[in-house]
């Protein structure tokens, strides 16, 4: 397992290798960033967007959280971290595409489907429970359609449903509605299967996923 000391060694390899080899690129990035794509992905350590999409620093603006969720637009008091990142990416960086990428074997989706965090206190699972409550409607539908919730079919159905929920919630933001209507912003759903390394892309019209 990697510890911080190992990460420092990795930094030294990077500092003496990749950073030196791409000095022009780093100097350019020091002046600012202008990514065209925002990726909303899960915090899961097995799903690294820049590795999956083979991108370099400065090419994608990434937000990661439990289950790659986007909350609906709301103005209630609170710490709206995902909404702030969206606002920055859409209004200031002016990204042209937003990709919501779910993944196989997602712990957040599993908890939403099985209700394993229900009733937990904050700090003992309660924060997770509140967050994945965004999937309550979707998880109810998956439960109704699958008799065996422990099957991979049920798990994948939940994971793909979560992507659809986040895409729908993105469309509650006025700035996204405006830019989609003008054709200057596109929303895309994706799903990465950890088990076989295959990326699936969502058809916006049907909500179905197929291999890229």
PDB file of C-alpha atoms in Angstrom:
ATOM      1  CA  UNK A   1       0.000   0.000   0.000  1.00  0.00           C
ATOM      2  CA  UNK A   2       1.176   3.531  -0.746  1.00  0.00           C
ATOM      3  CA  UNK A   3       2.000   5.814   2.191  1.00  0.00           C
ATOM      4  CA  UNK A   4       2.874   9.508   2.168  1.00  0.00           C
ATOM      5  CA  UNK A   5       6.589   8.700   2.200  1.00  0.00           C
ATOM      6  CA  UNK A   6       6.060   6.732  -1.025  1.00  0.00           C
ATOM      7  CA  UNK A   7       4.201   9.697  -2.478  1.00  0.00           C
ATOM      8  CA  UNK A   8       7.152  11.983  -1.716  1.00  0.00           C
ATOM      9  CA  UNK A   9       9.392   9.602  -3.629  1.00  0.00           C
ATOM     10  CA  UNK A  10       6.892   9.726  -6.479  1.00  0.00           C
ATOM     11  CA  UNK A  11       6.977  13.508  -6.373  1.00  0.00           C
ATOM     12  CA  UNK A  12      10.757  13.466  -6.675  1.00  0.00           C
ATOM     13  CA  UNK A  13      10.520  11.221  -9.733  1.00  0.00           C
ATOM     14  CA  UNK A  14       7.960  13.595 -11.212  1.00  0.00           C
ATOM     15  CA  UNK A  15       9.989  16.692 -10.356  1.00  0.00           C
ATOM     16  CA  UNK A  16      13.092  15.271 -12.010  1.00  0.00           C
ATOM     17  CA  UNK A  17      11.260  13.642 -14.905  1.00  0.00           C
ATOM     18  CA  UNK A  18       7.839  14.690 -16.164  1.00  0.00           C
ATOM     19  CA  UNK A  19       7.973  18.234 -14.833  1.00  0.00           C
ATOM     20  CA  UNK A  20      11.336  18.879 -16.435  1.00  0.00           C
ATOM     21  CA  UNK A  21      10.256  17.263 -19.702  1.00  0.00           C
ATOM     22  CA  UNK A  22       7.160  19.434 -20.013  1.00  0.00           C
ATOM     23  CA  UNK A  23       8.515  22.771 -18.806  1.00  0.00           C
ATOM     24  CA  UNK A  24       6.844  24.684 -21.637  1.00  0.00           C
ATOM     25  CA  UNK A  25       3.472  23.199 -20.730  1.00  0.00           C
ATOM     26  CA  UNK A  26       3.891  23.954 -17.032  1.00  0.00           C
ATOM     27  CA  UNK A  27       4.960  27.518 -17.813  1.00  0.00           C
ATOM     28  CA  UNK A  28       1.821  27.912 -19.927  1.00  0.00           C
ATOM     29  CA  UNK A  29      -0.379  26.539 -17.137  1.00  0.00           C
ATOM     30  CA  UNK A  30       1.241  28.911 -14.663  1.00  0.00           C
ATOM     31  CA  UNK A  31      -0.475  31.713 -16.573  1.00  0.00           C
ATOM     32  CA  UNK A  32      -3.958  30.166 -16.235  1.00  0.00           C
ATOM     33  CA  UNK A  33      -6.206  27.303 -17.287  1.00  0.00           C
ATOM     34  CA  UNK A  34      -8.728  26.888 -20.087  1.00  0.00           C
ATOM     35  CA  UNK A  35     -10.084  23.314 -20.041  1.00  0.00           C
ATOM     36  CA  UNK A  36     -12.989  22.586 -22.381  1.00  0.00           C
ATOM     37  CA  UNK A  37     -14.354  19.657 -20.384  1.00  0.00           C
ATOM     38  CA  UNK A  38     -15.491  19.285 -16.793  1.00  0.00           C
ATOM     39  CA  UNK A  39     -15.608  15.756 -15.362  1.00  0.00           C
ATOM     40  CA  UNK A  40     -17.662  14.876 -12.301  1.00  0.00           C
ATOM     41  CA  UNK A  41     -16.393  11.563 -10.960  1.00  0.00           C
ATOM     42  CA  UNK A  42     -16.412   9.458  -7.823  1.00  0.00           C
ATOM     43  CA  UNK A  43     -13.818   9.839  -5.074  1.00  0.00           C
ATOM     44  CA  UNK A  44     -13.109   6.107  -5.321  1.00  0.00           C
ATOM     45  CA  UNK A  45      -9.333   5.573  -5.460  1.00  0.00           C
ATOM     46  CA  UNK A  46      -9.710   3.078  -8.320  1.00  0.00           C
ATOM     47  CA  UNK A  47     -11.267   5.559 -10.754  1.00  0.00           C
ATOM     48  CA  UNK A  48      -8.866   8.281 -11.867  1.00  0.00           C
ATOM     49  CA  UNK A  49     -10.341  10.381 -14.718  1.00  0.00           C
ATOM     50  CA  UNK A  50      -7.028  11.658 -16.053  1.00  0.00           C
ATOM     51  CA  UNK A  51      -5.743   8.086 -16.317  1.00  0.00           C
ATOM     52  CA  UNK A  52      -8.930   6.669 -17.844  1.00  0.00           C
ATOM     53  CA  UNK A  53      -9.099   9.431 -20.456  1.00  0.00           C
ATOM     54  CA  UNK A  54      -5.309   9.718 -20.841  1.00  0.00           C
ATOM     55  CA  UNK A  55      -5.286  13.486 -20.352  1.00  0.00           C
ATOM     56  CA  UNK A  56      -2.541  15.866 -19.304  1.00  0.00           C
ATOM     57  CA  UNK A  57      -2.677  18.596 -16.638  1.00  0.00           C
ATOM     58  CA  UNK A  58      -4.851  21.508 -17.731  1.00  0.00           C
ATOM     59  CA  UNK A  59      -7.046  19.477 -20.087  1.00  0.00           C
ATOM     60  CA  UNK A  60      -9.968  18.535 -17.812  1.00  0.00           C
ATOM     61  CA  UNK A  61     -11.505  20.272 -14.791  1.00  0.00           C
ATOM     62  CA  UNK A  62     -12.333  17.504 -12.310  1.00  0.00           C
ATOM     63  CA  UNK A  63     -14.671  17.381  -9.325  1.00  0.00           C
ATOM     64  CA  UNK A  64     -14.813  14.166  -7.318  1.00  0.00           C
ATOM     65  CA  UNK A  65     -17.206  13.176  -4.563  1.00  0.00           C
ATOM     66  CA  UNK A  66     -19.020  10.132  -3.196  1.00  0.00           C
ATOM     67  CA  UNK A  67     -20.873   8.445  -6.101  1.00  0.00           C
ATOM     68  CA  UNK A  68     -20.138  11.305  -8.544  1.00  0.00           C
ATOM     69  CA  UNK A  69     -23.330  13.082  -7.507  1.00  0.00           C
ATOM     70  CA  UNK A  70     -24.633  16.509  -8.453  1.00  0.00           C
ATOM     71  CA  UNK A  71     -27.245  18.042  -6.150  1.00  0.00           C
ATOM     72  CA  UNK A  72     -30.125  20.006  -7.672  1.00  0.00           C
ATOM     73  CA  UNK A  73     -29.913  23.793  -7.885  1.00  0.00           C
ATOM     74  CA  UNK A  74     -30.885  25.275  -4.522  1.00  0.00           C
ATOM     75  CA  UNK A  75     -30.208  28.487  -2.655  1.00  0.00           C
ATOM     76  CA  UNK A  76     -30.696  27.248   0.894  1.00  0.00           C
ATOM     77  CA  UNK A  77     -27.938  28.070   3.401  1.00  0.00           C
ATOM     78  CA  UNK A  78     -25.094  25.580   3.397  1.00  0.00           C
ATOM     79  CA  UNK A  79     -21.749  24.706   1.893  1.00  0.00           C
ATOM     80  CA  UNK A  80     -22.492  24.102  -1.771  1.00  0.00           C
ATOM     81  CA  UNK A  81     -19.142  22.702  -2.884  1.00  0.00           C
ATOM     82  CA  UNK A  82     -20.272  20.928  -6.055  1.00  0.00           C
ATOM     83  CA  UNK A  83     -22.472  23.855  -7.046  1.00  0.00           C
ATOM     84  CA  UNK A  84     -19.565  26.269  -6.543  1.00  0.00           C
ATOM     85  CA  UNK A  85     -17.328  24.122  -8.755  1.00  0.00           C
ATOM     86  CA  UNK A  86     -20.050  23.967 -11.410  1.00  0.00           C
ATOM     87  CA  UNK A  87     -20.504  27.712 -11.292  1.00  0.00           C
ATOM     88  CA  UNK A  88     -16.780  28.273 -11.690  1.00  0.00           C
ATOM     89  CA  UNK A  89     -16.429  25.796 -14.551  1.00  0.00           C
ATOM     90  CA  UNK A  90     -19.492  26.955 -16.471  1.00  0.00           C
ATOM     91  CA  UNK A  91     -19.488  30.705 -15.847  1.00  0.00           C
ATOM     92  CA  UNK A  92     -15.800  31.507 -15.564  1.00  0.00           C
ATOM     93  CA  UNK A  93     -13.849  28.751 -17.314  1.00  0.00           C
ATOM     94  CA  UNK A  94     -16.665  28.427 -19.859  1.00  0.00           C
ATOM     95  CA  UNK A  95     -16.290  24.685 -20.329  1.00  0.00           C
ATOM     96  CA  UNK A  96     -18.121  23.317 -23.357  1.00  0.00           C
ATOM     97  CA  UNK A  97     -18.929  19.851 -22.027  1.00  0.00           C
ATOM     98  CA  UNK A  98     -19.724  18.335 -18.636  1.00  0.00           C
ATOM     99  CA  UNK A  99     -19.198  14.593 -18.215  1.00  0.00           C
ATOM    100  CA  UNK A 100     -20.739  12.736 -15.280  1.00  0.00           C
ATOM    101  CA  UNK A 101     -18.829   9.479 -14.905  1.00  0.00           C
ATOM    102  CA  UNK A 102     -20.140   6.734 -12.652  1.00  0.00           C
ATOM    103  CA  UNK A 103     -18.295   3.471 -12.115  1.00  0.00           C
ATOM    104  CA  UNK A 104     -18.698  -0.193 -11.289  1.00  0.00           C
ATOM    105  CA  UNK A 105     -18.557  -1.399  -7.666  1.00  0.00           C
ATOM    106  CA  UNK A 106     -19.351   2.090  -6.356  1.00  0.00           C
ATOM    107  CA  UNK A 107     -19.623   2.024  -2.562  1.00  0.00           C
ATOM    108  CA  UNK A 108     -21.895   5.060  -2.444  1.00  0.00           C
ATOM    109  CA  UNK A 109     -24.346   3.515  -4.873  1.00  0.00           C
ATOM    110  CA  UNK A 110     -24.224   0.229  -2.964  1.00  0.00           C
ATOM    111  CA  UNK A 111     -25.074   2.071   0.257  1.00  0.00           C
ATOM    112  CA  UNK A 112     -27.922   3.892  -1.467  1.00  0.00           C
ATOM    113  CA  UNK A 113     -29.362   0.659  -2.825  1.00  0.00           C
ATOM    114  CA  UNK A 114     -29.059  -1.274   0.446  1.00  0.00           C
ATOM    115  CA  UNK A 115     -29.722   1.557   2.903  1.00  0.00           C
ATOM    116  CA  UNK A 116     -26.624   0.656   4.894  1.00  0.00           C
ATOM    117  CA  UNK A 117     -26.076   4.197   6.214  1.00  0.00           C
ATOM    118  CA  UNK A 118     -29.685   4.907   7.150  1.00  0.00           C
ATOM    119  CA  UNK A 119     -30.019   6.445  10.616  1.00  0.00           C
ATOM    120  CA  UNK A 120     -26.280   6.895  11.131  1.00  0.00           C
ATOM    121  CA  UNK A 121     -24.994   9.883  13.089  1.00  0.00           C
ATOM    122  CA  UNK A 122     -22.895  12.573  11.383  1.00  0.00           C
ATOM    123  CA  UNK A 123     -19.286  11.456  11.523  1.00  0.00           C
ATOM    124  CA  UNK A 124     -20.354   7.823  11.709  1.00  0.00           C
ATOM    125  CA  UNK A 125     -21.978   7.557   8.301  1.00  0.00           C
ATOM    126  CA  UNK A 126     -24.574  10.288   8.646  1.00  0.00           C
ATOM    127  CA  UNK A 127     -22.906  12.665   6.220  1.00  0.00           C
ATOM    128  CA  UNK A 128     -22.806   9.875   3.655  1.00  0.00           C
ATOM    129  CA  UNK A 129     -26.457   9.030   4.305  1.00  0.00           C
ATOM    130  CA  UNK A 130     -27.524  12.634   3.754  1.00  0.00           C
ATOM    131  CA  UNK A 131     -25.489  12.870   0.551  1.00  0.00           C
ATOM    132  CA  UNK A 132     -26.665   9.646  -1.068  1.00  0.00           C
ATOM    133  CA  UNK A 133     -30.258  10.499  -0.180  1.00  0.00           C
ATOM    134  CA  UNK A 134     -30.052  12.246  -3.558  1.00  0.00           C
ATOM    135  CA  UNK A 135     -30.514   8.727  -4.950  1.00  0.00           C
ATOM    136  CA  UNK A 136     -33.602   7.763  -2.938  1.00  0.00           C
ATOM    137  CA  UNK A 137     -35.973   7.900  -5.900  1.00  0.00           C
ATOM    138  CA  UNK A 138     -33.622   6.004  -8.181  1.00  0.00           C
ATOM    139  CA  UNK A 139     -32.837   3.346  -5.594  1.00  0.00           C
ATOM    140  CA  UNK A 140     -36.546   2.715  -5.033  1.00  0.00           C
ATOM    141  CA  UNK A 141     -36.955   2.076  -8.753  1.00  0.00           C
ATOM    142  CA  UNK A 142     -33.998  -0.294  -8.871  1.00  0.00           C
ATOM    143  CA  UNK A 143     -35.313  -2.228  -5.856  1.00  0.00           C
ATOM    144  CA  UNK A 144     -38.662  -2.595  -7.563  1.00  0.00           C
ATOM    145  CA  UNK A 145     -37.033  -3.996 -10.706  1.00  0.00           C
ATOM    146  CA  UNK A 146     -34.511  -6.403  -9.126  1.00  0.00           C
ATOM    147  CA  UNK A 147     -35.353  -9.175  -6.693  1.00  0.00           C
ATOM    148  CA  UNK A 148     -31.692  -9.865  -5.871  1.00  0.00           C
ATOM    149  CA  UNK A 149     -30.124  -6.593  -4.741  1.00  0.00           C
ATOM    150  CA  UNK A 150     -26.758  -8.293  -4.276  1.00  0.00           C
ATOM    151  CA  UNK A 151     -26.507  -9.199  -7.954  1.00  0.00           C
ATOM    152  CA  UNK A 152     -24.151  -7.326 -10.239  1.00  0.00           C
ATOM    153  CA  UNK A 153     -27.130  -6.511 -12.476  1.00  0.00           C
ATOM    154  CA  UNK A 154     -28.817  -4.639  -9.637  1.00  0.00           C
ATOM    155  CA  UNK A 155     -25.570  -2.936  -8.660  1.00  0.00           C
ATOM    156  CA  UNK A 156     -24.865  -1.777 -12.188  1.00  0.00           C
ATOM    157  CA  UNK A 157     -28.453  -0.598 -12.625  1.00  0.00           C
ATOM    158  CA  UNK A 158     -28.030   1.557  -9.509  1.00  0.00           C
ATOM    159  CA  UNK A 159     -24.678   2.901 -10.660  1.00  0.00           C
ATOM    160  CA  UNK A 160     -26.021   3.890 -14.061  1.00  0.00           C
ATOM    161  CA  UNK A 161     -29.189   5.341 -12.512  1.00  0.00           C
ATOM    162  CA  UNK A 162     -26.980   7.601 -10.378  1.00  0.00           C
ATOM    163  CA  UNK A 163     -25.449   9.084 -13.525  1.00  0.00           C
ATOM    164  CA  UNK A 164     -28.928   9.850 -14.876  1.00  0.00           C
ATOM    165  CA  UNK A 165     -29.872  11.516 -11.576  1.00  0.00           C
ATOM    166  CA  UNK A 166     -26.826  13.787 -11.732  1.00  0.00           C
ATOM    167  CA  UNK A 167     -27.478  14.678 -15.373  1.00  0.00           C
ATOM    168  CA  UNK A 168     -31.077  15.581 -14.505  1.00  0.00           C
ATOM    169  CA  UNK A 169     -29.913  17.655 -11.537  1.00  0.00           C
ATOM    170  CA  UNK A 170     -27.415  19.514 -13.709  1.00  0.00           C
ATOM    171  CA  UNK A 171     -30.336  20.669 -15.829  1.00  0.00           C
ATOM    172  CA  UNK A 172     -31.931  22.397 -12.822  1.00  0.00           C
ATOM    173  CA  UNK A 173     -29.141  25.016 -12.838  1.00  0.00           C
ATOM    174  CA  UNK A 174     -30.257  28.161 -14.723  1.00  0.00           C
ATOM    175  CA  UNK A 175     -26.797  28.792 -16.186  1.00  0.00           C
ATOM    176  CA  UNK A 176     -26.704  25.261 -17.596  1.00  0.00           C
ATOM    177  CA  UNK A 177     -30.237  25.553 -18.973  1.00  0.00           C
ATOM    178  CA  UNK A 178     -29.265  28.766 -20.760  1.00  0.00           C
ATOM    179  CA  UNK A 179     -26.047  27.406 -22.252  1.00  0.00           C
ATOM    180  CA  UNK A 180     -27.640  24.120 -23.323  1.00  0.00           C
ATOM    181  CA  UNK A 181     -30.413  26.056 -25.050  1.00  0.00           C
ATOM    182  CA  UNK A 182     -27.821  28.154 -26.909  1.00  0.00           C
ATOM    183  CA  UNK A 183     -25.847  25.064 -27.872  1.00  0.00           C
ATOM    184  CA  UNK A 184     -22.683  26.211 -26.085  1.00  0.00           C
ATOM    185  CA  UNK A 185     -22.717  23.459 -23.453  1.00  0.00           C
ATOM    186  CA  UNK A 186     -23.297  19.697 -23.727  1.00  0.00           C
ATOM    187  CA  UNK A 187     -23.973  17.230 -20.919  1.00  0.00           C
ATOM    188  CA  UNK A 188     -22.706  13.684 -21.214  1.00  0.00           C
ATOM    189  CA  UNK A 189     -23.139  10.592 -19.068  1.00  0.00           C
ATOM    190  CA  UNK A 190     -20.489   7.898 -18.810  1.00  0.00           C
ATOM    191  CA  UNK A 191     -19.823   4.747 -16.824  1.00  0.00           C
ATOM    192  CA  UNK A 192     -16.477   3.031 -16.293  1.00  0.00           C
ATOM    193  CA  UNK A 193     -16.524  -0.679 -15.450  1.00  0.00           C
ATOM    194  CA  UNK A 194     -13.676  -1.428 -13.045  1.00  0.00           C
ATOM    195  CA  UNK A 195     -13.893  -5.162 -13.694  1.00  0.00           C
ATOM    196  CA  UNK A 196     -13.171  -5.044 -17.429  1.00  0.00           C
ATOM    197  CA  UNK A 197     -11.878  -1.516 -18.024  1.00  0.00           C
ATOM    198  CA  UNK A 198     -14.641  -0.655 -20.498  1.00  0.00           C
ATOM    199  CA  UNK A 199     -16.081   2.852 -20.712  1.00  0.00           C
ATOM    200  CA  UNK A 200     -19.776   3.122 -21.517  1.00  0.00           C
ATOM    201  CA  UNK A 201     -21.405   6.308 -22.826  1.00  0.00           C
ATOM    202  CA  UNK A 202     -24.998   7.285 -22.176  1.00  0.00           C
ATOM    203  CA  UNK A 203     -27.433   8.009 -24.969  1.00  0.00           C
ATOM    204  CA  UNK A 204     -29.023  11.287 -23.931  1.00  0.00           C
ATOM    205  CA  UNK A 205     -32.345  10.479 -25.609  1.00  0.00           C
ATOM    206  CA  UNK A 206     -32.869   7.043 -24.071  1.00  0.00           C
ATOM    207  CA  UNK A 207     -30.630   7.020 -21.003  1.00  0.00           C
ATOM    208  CA  UNK A 208     -29.140   3.696 -22.143  1.00  0.00           C
ATOM    209  CA  UNK A 209     -25.417   3.022 -21.939  1.00  0.00           C
ATOM    210  CA  UNK A 210     -23.269   1.376 -24.594  1.00  0.00           C
ATOM    211  CA  UNK A 211     -19.500   0.753 -24.880  1.00  0.00           C
ATOM    212  CA  UNK A 212     -17.518   3.693 -26.246  1.00  0.00           C
TER     213      UNK A 212
END
